[in-house]
PDB file of C-alpha atoms in Angstrom:
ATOM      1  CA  UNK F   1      41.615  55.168  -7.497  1.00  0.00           C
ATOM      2  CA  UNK F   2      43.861  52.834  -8.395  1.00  0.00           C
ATOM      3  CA  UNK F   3      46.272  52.631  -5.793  1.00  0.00           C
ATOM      4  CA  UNK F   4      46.932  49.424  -3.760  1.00  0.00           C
ATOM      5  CA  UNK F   5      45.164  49.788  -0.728  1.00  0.00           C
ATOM      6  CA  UNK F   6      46.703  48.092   2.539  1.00  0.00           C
ATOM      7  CA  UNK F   7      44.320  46.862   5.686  1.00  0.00           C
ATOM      8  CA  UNK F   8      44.719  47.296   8.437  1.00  0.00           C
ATOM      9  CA  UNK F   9      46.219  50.873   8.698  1.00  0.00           C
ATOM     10  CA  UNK F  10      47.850  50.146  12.242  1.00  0.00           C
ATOM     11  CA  UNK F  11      48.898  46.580  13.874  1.00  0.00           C
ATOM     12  CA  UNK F  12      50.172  45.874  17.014  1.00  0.00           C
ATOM     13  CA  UNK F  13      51.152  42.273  18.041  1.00  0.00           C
ATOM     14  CA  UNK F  14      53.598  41.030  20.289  1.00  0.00           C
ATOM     15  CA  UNK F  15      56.973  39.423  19.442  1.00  0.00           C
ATOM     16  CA  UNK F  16      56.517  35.729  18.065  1.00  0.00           C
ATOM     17  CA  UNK F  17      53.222  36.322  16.580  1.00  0.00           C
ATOM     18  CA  UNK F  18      52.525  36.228  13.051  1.00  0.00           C
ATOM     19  CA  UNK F  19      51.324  39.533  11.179  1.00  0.00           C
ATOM     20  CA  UNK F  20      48.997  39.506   8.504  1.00  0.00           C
ATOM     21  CA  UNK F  21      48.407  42.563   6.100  1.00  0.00           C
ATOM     22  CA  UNK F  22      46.047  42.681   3.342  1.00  0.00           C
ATOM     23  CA  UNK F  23      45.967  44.715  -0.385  1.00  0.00           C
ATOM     24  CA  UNK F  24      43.480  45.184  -2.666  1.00  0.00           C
ATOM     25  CA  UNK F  25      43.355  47.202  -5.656  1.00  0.00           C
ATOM     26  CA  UNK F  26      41.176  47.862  -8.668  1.00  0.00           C
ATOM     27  CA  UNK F  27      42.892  47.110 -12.253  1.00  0.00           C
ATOM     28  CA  UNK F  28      44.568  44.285 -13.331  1.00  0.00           C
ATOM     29  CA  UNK F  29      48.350  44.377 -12.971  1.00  0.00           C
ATOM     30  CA  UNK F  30      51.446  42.459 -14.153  1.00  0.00           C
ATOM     31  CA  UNK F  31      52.964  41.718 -10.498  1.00  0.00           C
ATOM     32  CA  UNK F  32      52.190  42.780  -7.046  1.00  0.00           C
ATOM     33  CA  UNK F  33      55.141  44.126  -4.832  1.00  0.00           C
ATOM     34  CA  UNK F  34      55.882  44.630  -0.621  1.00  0.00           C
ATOM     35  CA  UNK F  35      58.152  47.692   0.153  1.00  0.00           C
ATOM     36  CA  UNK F  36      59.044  47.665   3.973  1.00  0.00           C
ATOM     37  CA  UNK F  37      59.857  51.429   4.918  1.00  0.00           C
ATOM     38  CA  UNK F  38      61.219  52.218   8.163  1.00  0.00           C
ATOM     39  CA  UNK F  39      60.793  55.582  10.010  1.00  0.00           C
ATOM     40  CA  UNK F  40      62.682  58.316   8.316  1.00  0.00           C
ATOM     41  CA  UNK F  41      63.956  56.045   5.721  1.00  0.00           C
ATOM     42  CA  UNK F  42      63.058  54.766   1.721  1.00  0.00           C
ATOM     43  CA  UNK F  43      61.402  51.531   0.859  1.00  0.00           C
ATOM     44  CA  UNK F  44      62.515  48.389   0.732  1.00  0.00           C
ATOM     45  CA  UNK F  45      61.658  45.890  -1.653  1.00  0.00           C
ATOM     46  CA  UNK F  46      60.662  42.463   0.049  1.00  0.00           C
ATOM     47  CA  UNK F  47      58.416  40.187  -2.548  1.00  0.00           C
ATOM     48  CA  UNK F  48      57.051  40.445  -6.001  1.00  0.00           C
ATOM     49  CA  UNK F  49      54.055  38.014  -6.958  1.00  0.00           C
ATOM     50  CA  UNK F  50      53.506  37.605 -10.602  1.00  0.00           C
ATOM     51  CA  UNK F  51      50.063  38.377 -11.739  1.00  0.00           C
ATOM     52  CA  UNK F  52      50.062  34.121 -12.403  1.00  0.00           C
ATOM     53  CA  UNK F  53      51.622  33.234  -9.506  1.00  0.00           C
ATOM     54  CA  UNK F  54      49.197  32.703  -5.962  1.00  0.00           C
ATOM     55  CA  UNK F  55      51.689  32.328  -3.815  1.00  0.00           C
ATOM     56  CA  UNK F  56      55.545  33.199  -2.669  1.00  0.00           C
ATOM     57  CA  UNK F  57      57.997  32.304   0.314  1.00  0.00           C
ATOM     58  CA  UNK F  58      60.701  34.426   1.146  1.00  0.00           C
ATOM     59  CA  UNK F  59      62.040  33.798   4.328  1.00  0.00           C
ATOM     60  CA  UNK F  60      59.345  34.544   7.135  1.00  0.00           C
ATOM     61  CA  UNK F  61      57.547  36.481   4.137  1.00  0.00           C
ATOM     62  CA  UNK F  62      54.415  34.175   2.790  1.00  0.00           C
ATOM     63  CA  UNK F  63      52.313  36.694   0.243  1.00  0.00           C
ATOM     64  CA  UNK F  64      49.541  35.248  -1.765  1.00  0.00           C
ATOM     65  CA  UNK F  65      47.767  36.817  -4.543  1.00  0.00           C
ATOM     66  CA  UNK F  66      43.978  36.536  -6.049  1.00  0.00           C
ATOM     67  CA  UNK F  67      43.544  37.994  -9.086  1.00  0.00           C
ATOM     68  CA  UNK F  68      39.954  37.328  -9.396  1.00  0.00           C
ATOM     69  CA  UNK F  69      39.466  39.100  -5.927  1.00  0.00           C
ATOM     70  CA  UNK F  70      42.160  41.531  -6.983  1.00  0.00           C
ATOM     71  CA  UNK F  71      43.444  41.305  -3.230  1.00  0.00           C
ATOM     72  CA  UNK F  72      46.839  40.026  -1.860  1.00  0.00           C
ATOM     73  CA  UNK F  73      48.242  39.351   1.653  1.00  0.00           C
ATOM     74  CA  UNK F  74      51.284  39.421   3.205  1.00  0.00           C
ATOM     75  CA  UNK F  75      51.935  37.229   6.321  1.00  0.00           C
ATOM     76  CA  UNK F  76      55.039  37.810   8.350  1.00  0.00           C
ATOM     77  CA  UNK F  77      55.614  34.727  10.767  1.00  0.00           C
ATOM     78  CA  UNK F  78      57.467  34.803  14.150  1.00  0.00           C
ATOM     79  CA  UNK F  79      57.887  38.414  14.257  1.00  0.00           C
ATOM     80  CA  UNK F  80      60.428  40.627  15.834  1.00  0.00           C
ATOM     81  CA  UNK F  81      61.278  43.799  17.034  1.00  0.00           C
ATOM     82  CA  UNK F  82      62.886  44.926  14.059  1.00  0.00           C
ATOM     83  CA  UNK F  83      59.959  43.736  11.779  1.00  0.00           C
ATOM     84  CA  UNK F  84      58.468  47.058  13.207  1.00  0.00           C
ATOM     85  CA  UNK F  85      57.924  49.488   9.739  1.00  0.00           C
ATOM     86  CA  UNK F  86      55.424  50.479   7.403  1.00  0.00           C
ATOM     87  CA  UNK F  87      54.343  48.298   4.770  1.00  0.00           C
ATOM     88  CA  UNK F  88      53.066  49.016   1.417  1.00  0.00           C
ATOM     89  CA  UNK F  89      51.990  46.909  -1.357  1.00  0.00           C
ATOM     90  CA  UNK F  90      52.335  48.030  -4.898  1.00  0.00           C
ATOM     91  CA  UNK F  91      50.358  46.713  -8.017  1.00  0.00           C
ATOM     92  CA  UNK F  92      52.636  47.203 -10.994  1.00  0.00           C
ATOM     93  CA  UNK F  93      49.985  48.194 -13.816  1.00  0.00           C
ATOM     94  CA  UNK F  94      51.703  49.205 -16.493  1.00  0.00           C
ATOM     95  CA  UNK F  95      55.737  49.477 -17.975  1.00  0.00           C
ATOM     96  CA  UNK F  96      57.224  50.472 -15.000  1.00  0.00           C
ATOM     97  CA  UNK F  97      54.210  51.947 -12.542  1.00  0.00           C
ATOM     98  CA  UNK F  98      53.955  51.071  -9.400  1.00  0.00           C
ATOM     99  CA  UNK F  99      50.658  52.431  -7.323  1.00  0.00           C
ATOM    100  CA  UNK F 100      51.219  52.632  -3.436  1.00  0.00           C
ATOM    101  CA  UNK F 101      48.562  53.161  -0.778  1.00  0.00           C
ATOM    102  CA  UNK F 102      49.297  54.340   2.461  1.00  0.00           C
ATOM    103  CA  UNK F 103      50.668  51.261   3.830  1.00  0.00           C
ATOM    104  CA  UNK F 104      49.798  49.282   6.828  1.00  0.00           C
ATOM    105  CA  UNK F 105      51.845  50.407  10.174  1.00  0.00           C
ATOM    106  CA  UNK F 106      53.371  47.341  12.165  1.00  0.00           C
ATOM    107  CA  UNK F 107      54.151  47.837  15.490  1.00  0.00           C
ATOM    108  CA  UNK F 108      55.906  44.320  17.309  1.00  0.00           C
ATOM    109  CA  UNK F 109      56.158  44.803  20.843  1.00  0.00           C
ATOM    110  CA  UNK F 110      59.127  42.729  22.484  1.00  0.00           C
TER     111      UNK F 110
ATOM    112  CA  UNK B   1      78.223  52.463  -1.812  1.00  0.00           C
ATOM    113  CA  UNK B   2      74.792  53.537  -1.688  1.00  0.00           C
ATOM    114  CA  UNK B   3      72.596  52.145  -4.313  1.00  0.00           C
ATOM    115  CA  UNK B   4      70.477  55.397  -4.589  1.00  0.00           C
ATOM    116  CA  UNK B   5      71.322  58.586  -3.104  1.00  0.00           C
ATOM    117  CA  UNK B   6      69.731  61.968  -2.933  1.00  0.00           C
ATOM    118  CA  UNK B   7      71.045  65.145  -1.675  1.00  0.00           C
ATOM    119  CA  UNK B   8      70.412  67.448   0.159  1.00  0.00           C
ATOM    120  CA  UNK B   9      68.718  64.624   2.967  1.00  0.00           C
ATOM    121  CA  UNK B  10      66.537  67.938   4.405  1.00  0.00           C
ATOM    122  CA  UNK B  11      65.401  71.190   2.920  1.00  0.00           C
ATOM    123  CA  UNK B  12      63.938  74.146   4.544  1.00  0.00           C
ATOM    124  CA  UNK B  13      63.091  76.960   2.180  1.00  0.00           C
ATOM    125  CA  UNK B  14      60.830  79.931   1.805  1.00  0.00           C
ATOM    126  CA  UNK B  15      58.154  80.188  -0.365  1.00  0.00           C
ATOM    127  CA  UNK B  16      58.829  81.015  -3.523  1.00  0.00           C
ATOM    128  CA  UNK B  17      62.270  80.096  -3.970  1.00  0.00           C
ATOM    129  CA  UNK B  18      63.442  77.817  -6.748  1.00  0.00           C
ATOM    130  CA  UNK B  19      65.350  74.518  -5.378  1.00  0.00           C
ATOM    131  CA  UNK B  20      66.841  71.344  -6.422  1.00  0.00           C
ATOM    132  CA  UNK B  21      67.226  67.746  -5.485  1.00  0.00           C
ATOM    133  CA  UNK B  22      69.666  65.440  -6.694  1.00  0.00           C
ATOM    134  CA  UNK B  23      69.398  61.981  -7.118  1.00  0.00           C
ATOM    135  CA  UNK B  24      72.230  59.302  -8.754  1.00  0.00           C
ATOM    136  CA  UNK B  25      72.193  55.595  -8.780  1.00  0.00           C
ATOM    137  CA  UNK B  26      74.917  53.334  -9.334  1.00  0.00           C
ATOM    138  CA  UNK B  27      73.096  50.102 -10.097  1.00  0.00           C
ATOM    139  CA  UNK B  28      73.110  50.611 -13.890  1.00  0.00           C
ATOM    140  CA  UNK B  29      69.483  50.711 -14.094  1.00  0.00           C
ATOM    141  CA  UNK B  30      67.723  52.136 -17.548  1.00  0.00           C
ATOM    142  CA  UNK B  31      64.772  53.807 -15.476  1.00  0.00           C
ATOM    143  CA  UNK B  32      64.173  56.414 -12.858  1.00  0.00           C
ATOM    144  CA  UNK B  33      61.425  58.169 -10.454  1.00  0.00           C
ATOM    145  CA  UNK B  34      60.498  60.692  -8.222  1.00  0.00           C
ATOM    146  CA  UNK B  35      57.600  60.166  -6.208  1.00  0.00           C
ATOM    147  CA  UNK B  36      56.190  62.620  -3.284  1.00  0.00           C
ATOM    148  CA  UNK B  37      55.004  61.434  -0.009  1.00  0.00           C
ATOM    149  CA  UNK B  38      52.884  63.745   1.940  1.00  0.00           C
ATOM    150  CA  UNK B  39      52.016  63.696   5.498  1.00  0.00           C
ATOM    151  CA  UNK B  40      49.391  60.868   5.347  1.00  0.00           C
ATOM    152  CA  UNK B  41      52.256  58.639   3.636  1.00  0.00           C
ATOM    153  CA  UNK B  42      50.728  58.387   0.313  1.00  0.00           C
ATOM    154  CA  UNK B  43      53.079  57.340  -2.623  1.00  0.00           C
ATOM    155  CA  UNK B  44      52.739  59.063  -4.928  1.00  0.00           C
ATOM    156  CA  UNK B  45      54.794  58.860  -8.356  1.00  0.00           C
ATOM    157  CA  UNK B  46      55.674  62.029 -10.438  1.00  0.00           C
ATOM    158  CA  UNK B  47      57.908  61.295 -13.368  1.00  0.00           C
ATOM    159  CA  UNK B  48      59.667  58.096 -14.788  1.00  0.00           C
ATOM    160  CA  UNK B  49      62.556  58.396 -17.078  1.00  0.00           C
ATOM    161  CA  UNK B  50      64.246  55.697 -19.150  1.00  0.00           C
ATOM    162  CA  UNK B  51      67.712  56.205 -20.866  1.00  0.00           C
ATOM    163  CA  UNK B  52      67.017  60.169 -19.960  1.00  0.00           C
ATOM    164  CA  UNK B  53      63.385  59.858 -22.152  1.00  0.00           C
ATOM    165  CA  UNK B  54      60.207  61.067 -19.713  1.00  0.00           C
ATOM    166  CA  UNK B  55      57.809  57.654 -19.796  1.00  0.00           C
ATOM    167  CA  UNK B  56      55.175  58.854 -17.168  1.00  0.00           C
ATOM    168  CA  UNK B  57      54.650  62.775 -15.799  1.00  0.00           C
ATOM    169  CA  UNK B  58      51.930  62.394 -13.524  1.00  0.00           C
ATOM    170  CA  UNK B  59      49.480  65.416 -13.062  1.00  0.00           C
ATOM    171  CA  UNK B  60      52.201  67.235 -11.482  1.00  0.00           C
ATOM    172  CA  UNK B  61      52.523  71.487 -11.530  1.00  0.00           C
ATOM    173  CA  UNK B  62      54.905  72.431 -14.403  1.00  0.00           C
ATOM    174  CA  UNK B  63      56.858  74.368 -11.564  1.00  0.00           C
ATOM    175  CA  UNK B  64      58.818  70.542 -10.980  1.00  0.00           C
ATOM    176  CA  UNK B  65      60.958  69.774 -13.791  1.00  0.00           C
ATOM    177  CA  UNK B  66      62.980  66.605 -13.598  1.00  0.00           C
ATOM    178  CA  UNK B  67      66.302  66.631 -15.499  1.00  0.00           C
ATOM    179  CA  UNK B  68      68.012  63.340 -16.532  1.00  0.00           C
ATOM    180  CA  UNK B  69      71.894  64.514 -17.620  1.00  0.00           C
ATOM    181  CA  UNK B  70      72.924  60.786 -18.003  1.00  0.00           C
ATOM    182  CA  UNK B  71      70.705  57.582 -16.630  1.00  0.00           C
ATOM    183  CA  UNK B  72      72.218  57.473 -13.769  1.00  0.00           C
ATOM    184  CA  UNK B  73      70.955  61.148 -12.584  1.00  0.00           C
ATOM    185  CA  UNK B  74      67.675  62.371 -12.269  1.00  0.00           C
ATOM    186  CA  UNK B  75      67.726  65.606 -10.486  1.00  0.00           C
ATOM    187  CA  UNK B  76      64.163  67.023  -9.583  1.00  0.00           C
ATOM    188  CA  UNK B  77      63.781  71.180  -9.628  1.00  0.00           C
ATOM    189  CA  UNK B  78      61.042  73.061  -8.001  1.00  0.00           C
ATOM    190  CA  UNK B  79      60.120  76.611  -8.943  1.00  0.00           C
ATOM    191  CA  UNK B  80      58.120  79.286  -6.933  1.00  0.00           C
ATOM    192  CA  UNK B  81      58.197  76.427  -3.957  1.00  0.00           C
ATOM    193  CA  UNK B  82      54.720  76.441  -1.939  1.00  0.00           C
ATOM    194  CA  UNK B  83      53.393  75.591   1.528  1.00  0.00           C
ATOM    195  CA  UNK B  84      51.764  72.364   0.017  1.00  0.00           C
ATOM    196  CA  UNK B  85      55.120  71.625  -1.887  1.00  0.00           C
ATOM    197  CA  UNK B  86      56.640  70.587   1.710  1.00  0.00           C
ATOM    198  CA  UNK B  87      56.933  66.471   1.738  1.00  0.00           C
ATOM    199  CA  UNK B  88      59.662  63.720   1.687  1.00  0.00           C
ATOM    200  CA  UNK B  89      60.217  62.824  -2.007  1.00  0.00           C
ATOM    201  CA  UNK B  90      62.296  59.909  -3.000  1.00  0.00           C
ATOM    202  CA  UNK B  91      63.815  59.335  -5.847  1.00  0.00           C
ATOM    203  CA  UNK B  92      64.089  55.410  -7.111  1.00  0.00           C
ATOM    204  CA  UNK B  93      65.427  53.026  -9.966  1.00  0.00           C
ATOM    205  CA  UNK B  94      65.015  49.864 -11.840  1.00  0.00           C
ATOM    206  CA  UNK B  95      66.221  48.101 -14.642  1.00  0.00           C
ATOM    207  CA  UNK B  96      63.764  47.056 -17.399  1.00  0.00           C
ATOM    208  CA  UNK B  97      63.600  43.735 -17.851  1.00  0.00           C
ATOM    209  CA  UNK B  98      60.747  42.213 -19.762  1.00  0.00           C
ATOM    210  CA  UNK B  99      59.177  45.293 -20.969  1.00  0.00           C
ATOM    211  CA  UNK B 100      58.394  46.304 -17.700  1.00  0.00           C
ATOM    212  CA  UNK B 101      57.691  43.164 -15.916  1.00  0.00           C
ATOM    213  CA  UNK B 102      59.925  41.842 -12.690  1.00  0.00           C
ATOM    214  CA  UNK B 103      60.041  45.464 -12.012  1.00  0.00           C
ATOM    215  CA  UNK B 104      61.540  46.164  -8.360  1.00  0.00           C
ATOM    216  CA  UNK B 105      63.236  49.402  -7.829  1.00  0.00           C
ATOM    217  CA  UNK B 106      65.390  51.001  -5.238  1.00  0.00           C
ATOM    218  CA  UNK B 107      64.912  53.561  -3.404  1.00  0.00           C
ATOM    219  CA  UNK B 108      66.942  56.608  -2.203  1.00  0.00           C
ATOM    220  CA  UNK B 109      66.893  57.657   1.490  1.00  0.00           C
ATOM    221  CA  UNK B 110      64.391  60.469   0.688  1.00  0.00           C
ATOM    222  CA  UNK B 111      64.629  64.462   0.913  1.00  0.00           C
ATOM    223  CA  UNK B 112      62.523  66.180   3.474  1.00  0.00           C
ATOM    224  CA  UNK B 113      61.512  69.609   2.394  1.00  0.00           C
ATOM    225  CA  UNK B 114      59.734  72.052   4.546  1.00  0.00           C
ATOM    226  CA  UNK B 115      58.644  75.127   2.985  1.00  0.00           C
ATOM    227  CA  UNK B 116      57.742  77.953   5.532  1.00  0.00           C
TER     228      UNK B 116
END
């Protein structure tokens, strides 16, 4: 399929450690997007990556991109309590089409 | 003021039945969705509309029919509702820029709908 798909499916770390979550997906794309969704609630954009872009700050949000390994990461430093969600990436593939997987679940234990 | 709303927030309907969900943004964005998440938490889009025209319909039953009155609604009807109908769909928005590109879109709170 096309759909971004996140690894892993569940992490647990504790407060103060970093997070990383990978993406990979299967077309090429014009950008690369993080939603955050919390429980019972919609997504939240974080970070779009351009398709010639490799890399993007945004706060304690680092995501890189690799085209030619059509993969992306998203690494969440110092993490908190509240960093606890779901999180999905998105290639954008065409116009205005995002694909979603079924996110990676982030569980920060204080 | 809420970006994106939807109402109702739950649903709980028999099958069969015919219901609607609302959905209005006030960001002034030119396009709108509806995706469905199901119990695994797959995203899943169903229909984008720009400036009330349908851009994408997704393999999705002909018993949903979005309606776009104005660009700022996109209300999302469901005929002869069944078991597998029962998800949280969210509607969402975003204003073309680029032809497409720089695309981030807000979305609504979600509407829960159980079908028994």
């Amino acid at each position: 399929s096309q759909q971004g798909e996140e690894d892993p499916q569940a992490l647990s770390i504790q407060e103060g450690e970093n997070a990383t979550m990978n993406c990979s997906y299967k077309t090429s794309i014009n950008n690369l997007q993080w939603y955050r969704q919390n429980s019972g609630r919609g997504l939240v954009h974080l970070i779009l990556i351009r398709s010639n872009e490799r890399e993007k700050h945004s706060g304690r949000l680092r995501v890189t991109l690799d085209t030619s390994k059509k993969s992306s990461s998203l690494l969440i430093t110092a993490s908190r309590a509240a960093d606890t969600a779901s999180y999905f990436c998105a290639p954008s593939i065409y116009g205005n089409k995002l694909v979603f997987g079924a996110g990676t679940i982030l569980r920060v234990k204080s | 003021d809420t970006a994106v709303s939807q109402t109702p927030k739950y649903l709980v309907t028999q099958m069969g039945n015919d219901k609607s969900i609302k959905c209005e943004q006030n960001l002034g964005h030119d396009t709108m969705y509806w995706y469905k998440q199901d119990s695994k938490k797959f995203l899943k889009i169903m229909f984008s509309y720009n400036n009330k025209e349908l851009i994408i319909n997704e393999t999705v039953p002909n018993r949903f029919s979005p309606k776009s009155p104005d660009k700022a609604h996109l209300n999302l009807h469901i005929n002869s509702l069944e078991l597998g109908d029962s998800a949280v769909y969210f509607c969402a928005s975003s204003q073309d820029r680029r032809g497409g590109a720089d695309n981030e879109q807000f979305f609504g709170p979600g509407t829960r709908l159980t079908v028994l």
